[in-house]
mmCIF file of N, CA and C in Angstrom:
data_model
loop_
_atom_site.group_PDB
_atom_site.id
_atom_site.type_symbol
_atom_site.label_atom_id
_atom_site.label_comp_id
_atom_site.label_asym_id
_atom_site.label_seq_id
_atom_site.Cartn_x
_atom_site.Cartn_y
_atom_site.Cartn_z
ATOM 1 N N GLN A 1019 -129.580 17.574 105.561
ATOM 2 C CA GLN A 1019 -128.972 18.073 104.334
ATOM 3 C C GLN A 1019 -129.626 19.368 103.827
ATOM 4 N N VAL A 1020 -130.931 19.478 104.065
ATOM 5 C CA VAL A 1020 -131.687 20.647 103.628
ATOM 6 C C VAL A 1020 -132.530 21.194 104.797
ATOM 7 N N GLN A 1021 -132.614 22.489 104.903
ATOM 8 C CA GLN A 1021 -133.433 23.135 105.928
ATOM 9 C C GLN A 1021 -134.110 24.294 105.383
ATOM 10 N N LEU A 1022 -135.312 24.645 105.896
ATOM 11 C CA LEU A 1022 -136.067 25.797 105.520
ATOM 12 C C LEU A 1022 -136.117 26.695 106.716
ATOM 13 N N VAL A 1023 -135.808 27.998 106.444
ATOM 14 C CA VAL A 1023 -135.746 29.007 107.505
ATOM 15 C C VAL A 1023 -136.709 30.120 107.123
ATOM 16 N N GLU A 1024 -137.694 30.402 107.978
ATOM 17 C CA GLU A 1024 -138.651 31.465 107.745
ATOM 18 C C GLU A 1024 -138.281 32.711 108.514
ATOM 19 N N SER A 1025 -138.733 33.859 108.009
ATOM 20 C CA SER A 1025 -138.550 35.115 108.671
ATOM 21 C C SER A 1025 -139.698 36.059 108.264
ATOM 22 N N GLY A 1026 -139.848 37.175 109.112
ATOM 23 C CA GLY A 1026 -140.794 38.153 108.710
ATOM 24 C C GLY A 1026 -142.079 38.188 109.533
ATOM 25 N N GLY A 1027 -142.300 37.205 110.424
ATOM 26 C CA GLY A 1027 -143.491 37.173 111.258
ATOM 27 C C GLY A 1027 -143.405 38.294 112.284
ATOM 28 N N GLY A 1028 -144.565 38.522 112.928
ATOM 29 C CA GLY A 1028 -144.639 39.523 113.973
ATOM 30 C C GLY A 1028 -146.056 39.986 114.136
ATOM 31 N N LEU A 1029 -146.136 41.169 114.847
ATOM 32 C CA LEU A 1029 -147.466 41.731 115.155
ATOM 33 C C LEU A 1029 -147.800 42.792 114.125
ATOM 34 N N VAL A 1030 -149.010 42.786 113.631
ATOM 35 C CA VAL A 1030 -149.512 43.681 112.661
ATOM 36 C C VAL A 1030 -150.981 44.007 112.932
ATOM 37 N N GLN A 1031 -151.360 45.258 112.648
ATOM 38 C CA GLN A 1031 -152.729 45.646 112.863
ATOM 39 C C GLN A 1031 -153.620 45.208 111.648
ATOM 40 N N ALA A 1032 -154.892 44.917 111.926
ATOM 41 C CA ALA A 1032 -155.791 44.606 110.870
ATOM 42 C C ALA A 1032 -155.812 45.676 109.767
ATOM 43 N N GLY A 1033 -155.741 45.205 108.525
ATOM 44 C CA GLY A 1033 -155.690 46.116 107.401
ATOM 45 C C GLY A 1033 -154.274 46.399 106.926
ATOM 46 N N GLY A 1034 -153.284 46.040 107.725
ATOM 47 C CA GLY A 1034 -151.920 46.246 107.371
ATOM 48 C C GLY A 1034 -151.332 45.165 106.488
ATOM 49 N N SER A 1035 -150.013 45.273 106.285
ATOM 50 C CA SER A 1035 -149.297 44.344 105.415
ATOM 51 C C SER A 1035 -148.131 43.703 106.103
ATOM 52 N N LEU A 1036 -147.747 42.541 105.599
ATOM 53 C CA LEU A 1036 -146.608 41.813 106.140
ATOM 54 C C LEU A 1036 -146.030 40.951 105.080
ATOM 55 N N ARG A 1037 -144.730 40.749 105.070
ATOM 56 C CA ARG A 1037 -144.103 39.925 104.099
ATOM 57 C C ARG A 1037 -143.252 38.838 104.814
ATOM 58 N N LEU A 1038 -143.603 37.602 104.481
ATOM 59 C CA LEU A 1038 -142.872 36.467 105.017
ATOM 60 C C LEU A 1038 -141.878 35.922 103.977
ATOM 61 N N SER A 1039 -140.742 35.491 104.419
ATOM 62 C CA SER A 1039 -139.706 34.959 103.527
ATOM 63 C C SER A 1039 -139.267 33.605 104.000
ATOM 64 N N CYS A 1040 -138.817 32.764 103.096
ATOM 65 C CA CYS A 1040 -138.328 31.486 103.429
ATOM 66 C C CYS A 1040 -137.173 31.169 102.511
ATOM 67 N N ALA A 1041 -136.074 30.604 103.076
ATOM 68 C CA ALA A 1041 -134.904 30.249 102.302
ATOM 69 C C ALA A 1041 -134.534 28.824 102.623
ATOM 70 N N ALA A 1042 -134.362 28.057 101.556
ATOM 71 C CA ALA A 1042 -133.938 26.649 101.651
ATOM 72 C C ALA A 1042 -132.421 26.577 101.525
ATOM 73 N N SER A 1043 -131.788 25.957 102.529
ATOM 74 C CA SER A 1043 -130.320 25.864 102.532
ATOM 75 C C SER A 1043 -129.891 24.405 102.325
ATOM 76 N N GLY A 1044 -128.708 24.256 101.733
ATOM 77 C CA GLY A 1044 -128.191 22.973 101.403
ATOM 78 C C GLY A 1044 -127.792 22.880 99.967
ATOM 79 N N SER A 1045 -127.141 21.756 99.561
ATOM 80 C CA SER A 1045 -126.678 21.556 98.233
ATOM 81 C C SER A 1045 -127.910 21.081 97.321
ATOM 82 N N ILE A 1046 -128.748 22.037 97.034
ATOM 83 C CA ILE A 1046 -130.018 21.744 96.352
ATOM 84 C C ILE A 1046 -129.934 21.998 94.891
ATOM 85 N N LEU A 1047 -130.395 21.067 94.080
ATOM 86 C CA LEU A 1047 -130.462 21.236 92.609
ATOM 87 C C LEU A 1047 -131.844 21.700 92.164
ATOM 88 N N ASN A 1048 -132.845 21.230 92.817
ATOM 89 C CA ASN A 1048 -134.218 21.595 92.345
ATOM 90 C C ASN A 1048 -135.223 21.407 93.459
ATOM 91 N N ILE A 1049 -136.245 22.242 93.482
ATOM 92 C CA ILE A 1049 -137.378 22.070 94.356
ATOM 93 C C ILE A 1049 -138.627 22.252 93.501
ATOM 94 N N ASN A 1050 -139.421 21.190 93.412
ATOM 95 C CA ASN A 1050 -140.571 21.176 92.516
ATOM 96 C C ASN A 1050 -141.628 22.179 92.921
ATOM 97 N N ALA A 1051 -141.923 22.318 94.189
ATOM 98 C CA ALA A 1051 -142.960 23.259 94.638
ATOM 99 C C ALA A 1051 -142.565 23.773 96.021
ATOM 100 N N MET A 1052 -142.938 25.005 96.284
ATOM 101 C CA MET A 1052 -142.790 25.597 97.596
ATOM 102 C C MET A 1052 -144.066 26.329 97.960
ATOM 103 N N GLY A 1053 -144.372 26.318 99.237
ATOM 104 C CA GLY A 1053 -145.608 26.961 99.684
ATOM 105 C C GLY A 1053 -145.586 27.366 101.152
ATOM 106 N N TRP A 1054 -146.717 27.894 101.522
ATOM 107 C CA TRP A 1054 -146.937 28.373 102.928
ATOM 108 C C TRP A 1054 -148.221 27.677 103.496
ATOM 109 N N TYR A 1055 -148.097 27.158 104.673
ATOM 110 C CA TYR A 1055 -149.217 26.639 105.417
ATOM 111 C C TYR A 1055 -149.328 27.453 106.707
ATOM 112 N N ARG A 1056 -150.500 27.415 107.364
ATOM 113 C CA ARG A 1056 -150.612 28.052 108.652
ATOM 114 C C ARG A 1056 -151.447 27.211 109.577
ATOM 115 N N GLN A 1057 -151.260 27.422 110.863
ATOM 116 C CA GLN A 1057 -151.952 26.673 111.880
ATOM 117 C C GLN A 1057 -152.309 27.574 113.047
ATOM 118 N N ALA A 1058 -153.635 27.765 113.296
ATOM 119 C CA ALA A 1058 -154.099 28.547 114.426
ATOM 120 C C ALA A 1058 -154.304 27.597 115.561
ATOM 121 N N PRO A 1059 -154.274 28.085 116.822
ATOM 122 C CA PRO A 1059 -154.553 27.223 117.994
ATOM 123 C C PRO A 1059 -155.880 26.490 117.855
ATOM 124 N N GLY A 1060 -155.834 25.203 118.108
ATOM 125 C CA GLY A 1060 -157.053 24.376 118.105
ATOM 126 C C GLY A 1060 -157.484 24.039 116.697
ATOM 127 N N LYS A 1061 -156.763 24.371 115.674
ATOM 128 C CA LYS A 1061 -157.159 24.103 114.341
ATOM 129 C C LYS A 1061 -156.079 23.291 113.596
ATOM 130 N N GLU A 1062 -156.446 22.622 112.506
ATOM 131 C CA GLU A 1062 -155.486 21.845 111.748
ATOM 132 C C GLU A 1062 -154.707 22.769 110.811
ATOM 133 N N ARG A 1063 -153.508 22.310 110.431
ATOM 134 C CA ARG A 1063 -152.710 23.070 109.536
ATOM 135 C C ARG A 1063 -153.386 23.094 108.124
ATOM 136 N N GLU A 1064 -153.376 24.241 107.481
ATOM 137 C CA GLU A 1064 -154.040 24.449 106.241
ATOM 138 C C GLU A 1064 -153.080 25.075 105.204
ATOM 139 N N LEU A 1065 -153.349 24.768 103.972
ATOM 140 C CA LEU A 1065 -152.585 25.367 102.886
ATOM 141 C C LEU A 1065 -153.015 26.804 102.689
ATOM 142 N N VAL A 1066 -152.051 27.737 102.588
ATOM 143 C CA VAL A 1066 -152.348 29.127 102.331
ATOM 144 C C VAL A 1066 -152.069 29.462 100.886
ATOM 145 N N ALA A 1067 -150.893 29.072 100.400
ATOM 146 C CA ALA A 1067 -150.503 29.326 99.031
ATOM 147 C C ALA A 1067 -149.449 28.353 98.610
ATOM 148 N N ARG A 1068 -149.321 28.084 97.329
ATOM 149 C CA ARG A 1068 -148.302 27.131 96.792
ATOM 150 C C ARG A 1068 -147.937 27.563 95.382
ATOM 151 N N VAL A 1069 -146.666 27.418 95.042
ATOM 152 C CA VAL A 1069 -146.218 27.748 93.738
ATOM 153 C C VAL A 1069 -145.176 26.698 93.239
ATOM 154 N N THR A 1070 -145.342 26.273 91.996
ATOM 155 C CA THR A 1070 -144.437 25.270 91.427
ATOM 156 C C THR A 1070 -143.270 25.966 90.781
ATOM 157 N N SER A 1071 -142.269 25.164 90.405
ATOM 158 C CA SER A 1071 -141.099 25.712 89.737
ATOM 159 C C SER A 1071 -141.418 26.375 88.444
ATOM 160 N N GLY A 1072 -142.556 25.953 87.803
ATOM 161 C CA GLY A 1072 -143.033 26.517 86.569
ATOM 162 C C GLY A 1072 -143.885 27.803 86.748
ATOM 163 N N GLY A 1073 -144.165 28.155 88.017
ATOM 164 C CA GLY A 1073 -144.904 29.383 88.260
ATOM 165 C C GLY A 1073 -146.384 29.197 88.480
ATOM 166 N N THR A 1074 -146.892 27.989 88.431
ATOM 167 C CA THR A 1074 -148.301 27.758 88.752
ATOM 168 C C THR A 1074 -148.620 27.949 90.221
ATOM 169 N N THR A 1075 -149.621 28.769 90.497
ATOM 170 C CA THR A 1075 -149.985 29.057 91.896
ATOM 171 C C THR A 1075 -151.337 28.592 92.287
ATOM 172 N N ILE A 1076 -151.464 28.271 93.564
ATOM 173 C CA ILE A 1076 -152.740 27.913 94.201
ATOM 174 C C ILE A 1076 -152.862 28.752 95.454
ATOM 175 N N TYR A 1077 -154.067 29.321 95.696
ATOM 176 C CA TYR A 1077 -154.357 30.079 96.873
ATOM 177 C C TYR A 1077 -155.569 29.504 97.630
ATOM 178 N N ALA A 1078 -155.547 29.589 98.929
ATOM 179 C CA ALA A 1078 -156.775 29.273 99.694
ATOM 180 C C ALA A 1078 -157.792 30.373 99.395
ATOM 181 N N ASP A 1079 -159.064 29.985 99.355
ATOM 182 C CA ASP A 1079 -160.099 30.928 99.025
ATOM 183 C C ASP A 1079 -160.074 32.111 100.037
ATOM 184 N N SER A 1080 -159.747 31.876 101.292
ATOM 185 C CA SER A 1080 -159.773 32.877 102.277
ATOM 186 C C SER A 1080 -158.675 34.040 102.071
ATOM 187 N N VAL A 1081 -157.708 33.707 101.262
ATOM 188 C CA VAL A 1081 -156.636 34.736 101.036
ATOM 189 C C VAL A 1081 -156.546 35.214 99.637
ATOM 190 N N LYS A 1082 -157.346 34.730 98.750
ATOM 191 C CA LYS A 1082 -157.327 35.168 97.361
ATOM 192 C C LYS A 1082 -157.586 36.690 97.276
ATOM 193 N N GLY A 1083 -156.753 37.353 96.484
ATOM 194 C CA GLY A 1083 -156.892 38.753 96.379
ATOM 195 C C GLY A 1083 -156.167 39.574 97.429
ATOM 196 N N ARG A 1084 -155.753 38.925 98.481
ATOM 197 C CA ARG A 1084 -155.020 39.605 99.556
ATOM 198 C C ARG A 1084 -153.586 39.241 99.665
ATOM 199 N N PHE A 1085 -153.287 37.935 99.428
ATOM 200 C CA PHE A 1085 -151.907 37.410 99.599
ATOM 201 C C PHE A 1085 -151.355 37.117 98.188
ATOM 202 N N THR A 1086 -150.054 37.232 98.044
ATOM 203 C CA THR A 1086 -149.379 36.920 96.830
ATOM 204 C C THR A 1086 -148.138 36.106 97.170
ATOM 205 N N ILE A 1087 -147.979 34.963 96.491
ATOM 206 C CA ILE A 1087 -146.792 34.127 96.706
ATOM 207 C C ILE A 1087 -145.866 34.286 95.544
ATOM 208 N N SER A 1088 -144.583 34.236 95.774
ATOM 209 C CA SER A 1088 -143.606 34.355 94.704
ATOM 210 C C SER A 1088 -142.339 33.546 95.149
ATOM 211 N N ARG A 1089 -141.541 33.147 94.149
ATOM 212 C CA ARG A 1089 -140.339 32.393 94.454
ATOM 213 C C ARG A 1089 -139.226 32.689 93.429
ATOM 214 N N ASP A 1090 -138.023 32.450 93.907
ATOM 215 C CA ASP A 1090 -136.879 32.541 93.096
ATOM 216 C C ASP A 1090 -136.247 31.176 92.987
ATOM 217 N N ASN A 1091 -136.412 30.461 91.857
ATOM 218 C CA ASN A 1091 -135.962 29.110 91.684
ATOM 219 C C ASN A 1091 -134.431 28.954 91.896
ATOM 220 N N ALA A 1092 -133.692 29.956 91.383
ATOM 221 C CA ALA A 1092 -132.277 29.907 91.470
ATOM 222 C C ALA A 1092 -131.757 30.048 92.892
ATOM 223 N N LYS A 1093 -132.412 30.869 93.701
ATOM 224 C CA LYS A 1093 -131.999 31.090 95.051
ATOM 225 C C LYS A 1093 -132.703 30.170 96.055
ATOM 226 N N HIS A 1094 -133.680 29.388 95.546
ATOM 227 C CA HIS A 1094 -134.483 28.474 96.352
ATOM 228 C C HIS A 1094 -135.141 29.251 97.522
ATOM 229 N N THR A 1095 -135.760 30.317 97.237
ATOM 230 C CA THR A 1095 -136.489 31.078 98.190
ATOM 231 C C THR A 1095 -137.934 31.254 97.789
ATOM 232 N N VAL A 1096 -138.808 31.491 98.750
ATOM 233 C CA VAL A 1096 -140.230 31.746 98.495
ATOM 234 C C VAL A 1096 -140.685 32.833 99.465
ATOM 235 N N SER A 1097 -141.553 33.673 99.029
ATOM 236 C CA SER A 1097 -142.065 34.754 99.859
ATOM 237 C C SER A 1097 -143.618 34.773 99.824
ATOM 238 N N LEU A 1098 -144.213 35.334 100.886
ATOM 239 C CA LEU A 1098 -145.630 35.551 100.925
ATOM 240 C C LEU A 1098 -145.898 36.998 101.293
ATOM 241 N N HIS A 1099 -146.432 37.706 100.376
ATOM 242 C CA HIS A 1099 -146.800 39.101 100.664
ATOM 243 C C HIS A 1099 -148.232 39.119 101.086
ATOM 244 N N MET A 1100 -148.461 39.529 102.330
ATOM 245 C CA MET A 1100 -149.778 39.550 102.949
ATOM 246 C C MET A 1100 -150.303 41.005 103.047
ATOM 247 N N ASN A 1101 -151.372 41.275 102.325
ATOM 248 C CA ASN A 1101 -152.018 42.556 102.364
ATOM 249 C C ASN A 1101 -153.406 42.518 102.997
ATOM 250 N N SER A 1102 -153.899 43.624 103.460
ATOM 251 C CA SER A 1102 -155.176 43.705 104.133
ATOM 252 C C SER A 1102 -155.478 42.538 105.077
ATOM 253 N N VAL A 1103 -154.535 42.369 106.025
ATOM 254 C CA VAL A 1103 -154.612 41.220 106.861
ATOM 255 C C VAL A 1103 -155.801 41.395 107.854
ATOM 256 N N LYS A 1104 -156.356 40.251 108.275
ATOM 257 C CA LYS A 1104 -157.435 40.168 109.150
ATOM 258 C C LYS A 1104 -157.063 39.437 110.431
ATOM 259 N N PRO A 1105 -157.787 39.659 111.526
ATOM 260 C CA PRO A 1105 -157.531 38.871 112.742
ATOM 261 C C PRO A 1105 -157.558 37.366 112.509
ATOM 262 N N GLU A 1106 -158.416 36.902 111.628
ATOM 263 C CA GLU A 1106 -158.464 35.489 111.260
ATOM 264 C C GLU A 1106 -157.181 34.968 110.642
ATOM 265 N N ASP A 1107 -156.253 35.825 110.239
ATOM 266 C CA ASP A 1107 -155.026 35.385 109.664
ATOM 267 C C ASP A 1107 -154.045 34.974 110.704
ATOM 268 N N THR A 1108 -154.297 35.305 111.958
ATOM 269 C CA THR A 1108 -153.394 35.006 113.062
ATOM 270 C C THR A 1108 -153.147 33.515 113.109
ATOM 271 N N ALA A 1109 -151.860 33.156 113.051
ATOM 272 C CA ALA A 1109 -151.483 31.744 113.078
ATOM 273 C C ALA A 1109 -149.967 31.631 113.013
ATOM 274 N N VAL A 1110 -149.487 30.411 113.194
ATOM 275 C CA VAL A 1110 -148.101 30.125 112.914
ATOM 276 C C VAL A 1110 -147.979 29.723 111.449
ATOM 277 N N TYR A 1111 -147.146 30.415 110.716
ATOM 278 C CA TYR A 1111 -146.973 30.133 109.267
ATOM 279 C C TYR A 1111 -145.778 29.295 109.010
ATOM 280 N N TYR A 1112 -145.967 28.250 108.260
ATOM 281 C CA TYR A 1112 -144.864 27.294 107.991
ATOM 282 C C TYR A 1112 -144.515 27.292 106.503
ATOM 283 N N CYS A 1113 -143.250 27.374 106.280
ATOM 284 C CA CYS A 1113 -142.741 27.184 104.909
ATOM 285 C C CYS A 1113 -142.669 25.643 104.562
ATOM 286 N N HIS A 1114 -142.943 25.325 103.319
ATOM 287 C CA HIS A 1114 -143.000 23.904 102.897
ATOM 288 C C HIS A 1114 -142.370 23.803 101.489
ATOM 289 N N ALA A 1115 -141.590 22.705 101.357
ATOM 290 C CA ALA A 1115 -141.018 22.429 100.066
ATOM 291 C C ALA A 1115 -141.335 20.968 99.693
ATOM 292 N N GLU A 1116 -141.650 20.739 98.403
ATOM 293 C CA GLU A 1116 -142.000 19.425 97.926
ATOM 294 C C GLU A 1116 -140.970 18.894 96.909
ATOM 295 N N ASN A 1117 -140.653 17.665 96.989
ATOM 296 C CA ASN A 1117 -139.741 17.053 96.051
ATOM 297 C C ASN A 1117 -138.439 17.794 95.915
ATOM 298 N N VAL A 1118 -137.676 17.853 96.938
ATOM 299 C CA VAL A 1118 -136.408 18.518 96.990
ATOM 300 C C VAL A 1118 -135.295 17.591 96.535
ATOM 301 N N VAL A 1119 -134.505 17.991 95.556
ATOM 302 C CA VAL A 1119 -133.574 17.076 94.928
ATOM 303 C C VAL A 1119 -132.137 17.640 95.054
ATOM 304 N N GLY A 1120 -131.197 16.849 95.518
ATOM 305 C CA GLY A 1120 -129.787 17.140 95.544
ATOM 306 C C GLY A 1120 -129.035 16.257 94.565
ATOM 307 N N GLY A 1121 -127.704 16.388 94.619
ATOM 308 C CA GLY A 1121 -126.865 15.642 93.679
ATOM 309 C C GLY A 1121 -126.983 14.127 93.907
ATOM 310 N N SER A 1122 -127.160 13.683 95.123
ATOM 311 C CA SER A 1122 -127.252 12.256 95.367
ATOM 312 C C SER A 1122 -128.288 11.928 96.411
ATOM 313 N N TRP A 1123 -129.314 12.828 96.553
ATOM 314 C CA TRP A 1123 -130.369 12.536 97.514
ATOM 315 C C TRP A 1123 -131.634 13.225 97.030
ATOM 316 N N ALA A 1124 -132.757 12.913 97.707
ATOM 317 C CA ALA A 1124 -134.000 13.509 97.407
ATOM 318 C C ALA A 1124 -134.874 13.454 98.684
ATOM 319 N N ARG A 1125 -135.724 14.448 98.876
ATOM 320 C CA ARG A 1125 -136.652 14.505 99.979
ATOM 321 C C ARG A 1125 -138.066 14.790 99.449
ATOM 322 N N LEU A 1126 -138.974 13.990 99.927
ATOM 323 C CA LEU A 1126 -140.401 14.159 99.468
ATOM 324 C C LEU A 1126 -140.902 15.526 99.918
ATOM 325 N N GLU A 1127 -140.605 15.901 101.130
ATOM 326 C CA GLU A 1127 -141.068 17.202 101.640
ATOM 327 C C GLU A 1127 -140.204 17.651 102.807
ATOM 328 N N VAL A 1128 -140.069 18.930 102.993
ATOM 329 C CA VAL A 1128 -139.355 19.561 104.054
ATOM 330 C C VAL A 1128 -140.192 20.680 104.677
ATOM 331 N N TRP A 1129 -140.204 20.768 106.025
ATOM 332 C CA TRP A 1129 -140.970 21.811 106.669
ATOM 333 C C TRP A 1129 -140.027 22.781 107.397
ATOM 334 N N GLY A 1130 -140.400 24.020 107.432
ATOM 335 C CA GLY A 1130 -139.717 25.016 108.225
ATOM 336 C C GLY A 1130 -140.124 24.958 109.660
ATOM 337 N N GLN A 1131 -139.531 25.775 110.528
ATOM 338 C CA GLN A 1131 -139.826 25.751 111.950
ATOM 339 C C GLN A 1131 -141.041 26.589 112.298
ATOM 340 N N GLY A 1132 -141.487 27.441 111.446
ATOM 341 C CA GLY A 1132 -142.676 28.253 111.647
ATOM 342 C C GLY A 1132 -142.357 29.598 112.138
ATOM 343 N N THR A 1133 -143.159 30.606 111.778
ATOM 344 C CA THR A 1133 -143.057 31.971 112.256
ATOM 345 C C THR A 1133 -144.442 32.468 112.592
ATOM 346 N N LEU A 1134 -144.563 33.126 113.765
ATOM 347 C CA LEU A 1134 -145.871 33.548 114.249
ATOM 348 C C LEU A 1134 -146.264 34.892 113.660
ATOM 349 N N VAL A 1135 -147.517 34.881 113.180
ATOM 350 C CA VAL A 1135 -148.133 36.162 112.677
ATOM 351 C C VAL A 1135 -149.368 36.454 113.566
ATOM 352 N N THR A 1136 -149.354 37.579 114.195
ATOM 353 C CA THR A 1136 -150.446 38.025 115.039
ATOM 354 C C THR A 1136 -151.075 39.273 114.522
ATOM 355 N N VAL A 1137 -152.365 39.222 114.171
ATOM 356 C CA VAL A 1137 -153.079 40.347 113.640
ATOM 357 C C VAL A 1137 -154.003 40.913 114.701
ATOM 358 N N SER A 1138 -153.816 42.122 115.145
ATOM 359 C CA SER A 1138 -154.629 42.770 116.171
ATOM 360 C C SER A 1138 -155.774 43.501 115.527
ATOM 361 N N SER A 1139 -156.872 43.622 116.197
ATOM 362 C CA SER A 1139 -158.080 44.374 115.755
ATOM 363 C C SER A 1139 -158.191 45.663 116.433
#
């Protein structure tokens, strides 16, 4: 009933910028929170940034001051603006939605398929 589709990944040089976007599709009434996670080879998936429908944000310490998350509640989209990227940022980035509500259904969480970000040195 609901899907998350990411876009914007690719190859970027250290110090550069990249913008990731995610759109939730389906007959959605509300999404409580949306965020971005990432997973590098051999490592566990970790939270990068999260924003609630009220605008409250959380960032991983490793990206504070460099990344900015934003969302459009009406369009059910979320973006991650990545500045001053580092090789350590290389990972598959996943869009995530929490407490997604439709007219006659609800989902605790939904994951996107992931988009690869590679930062070269």
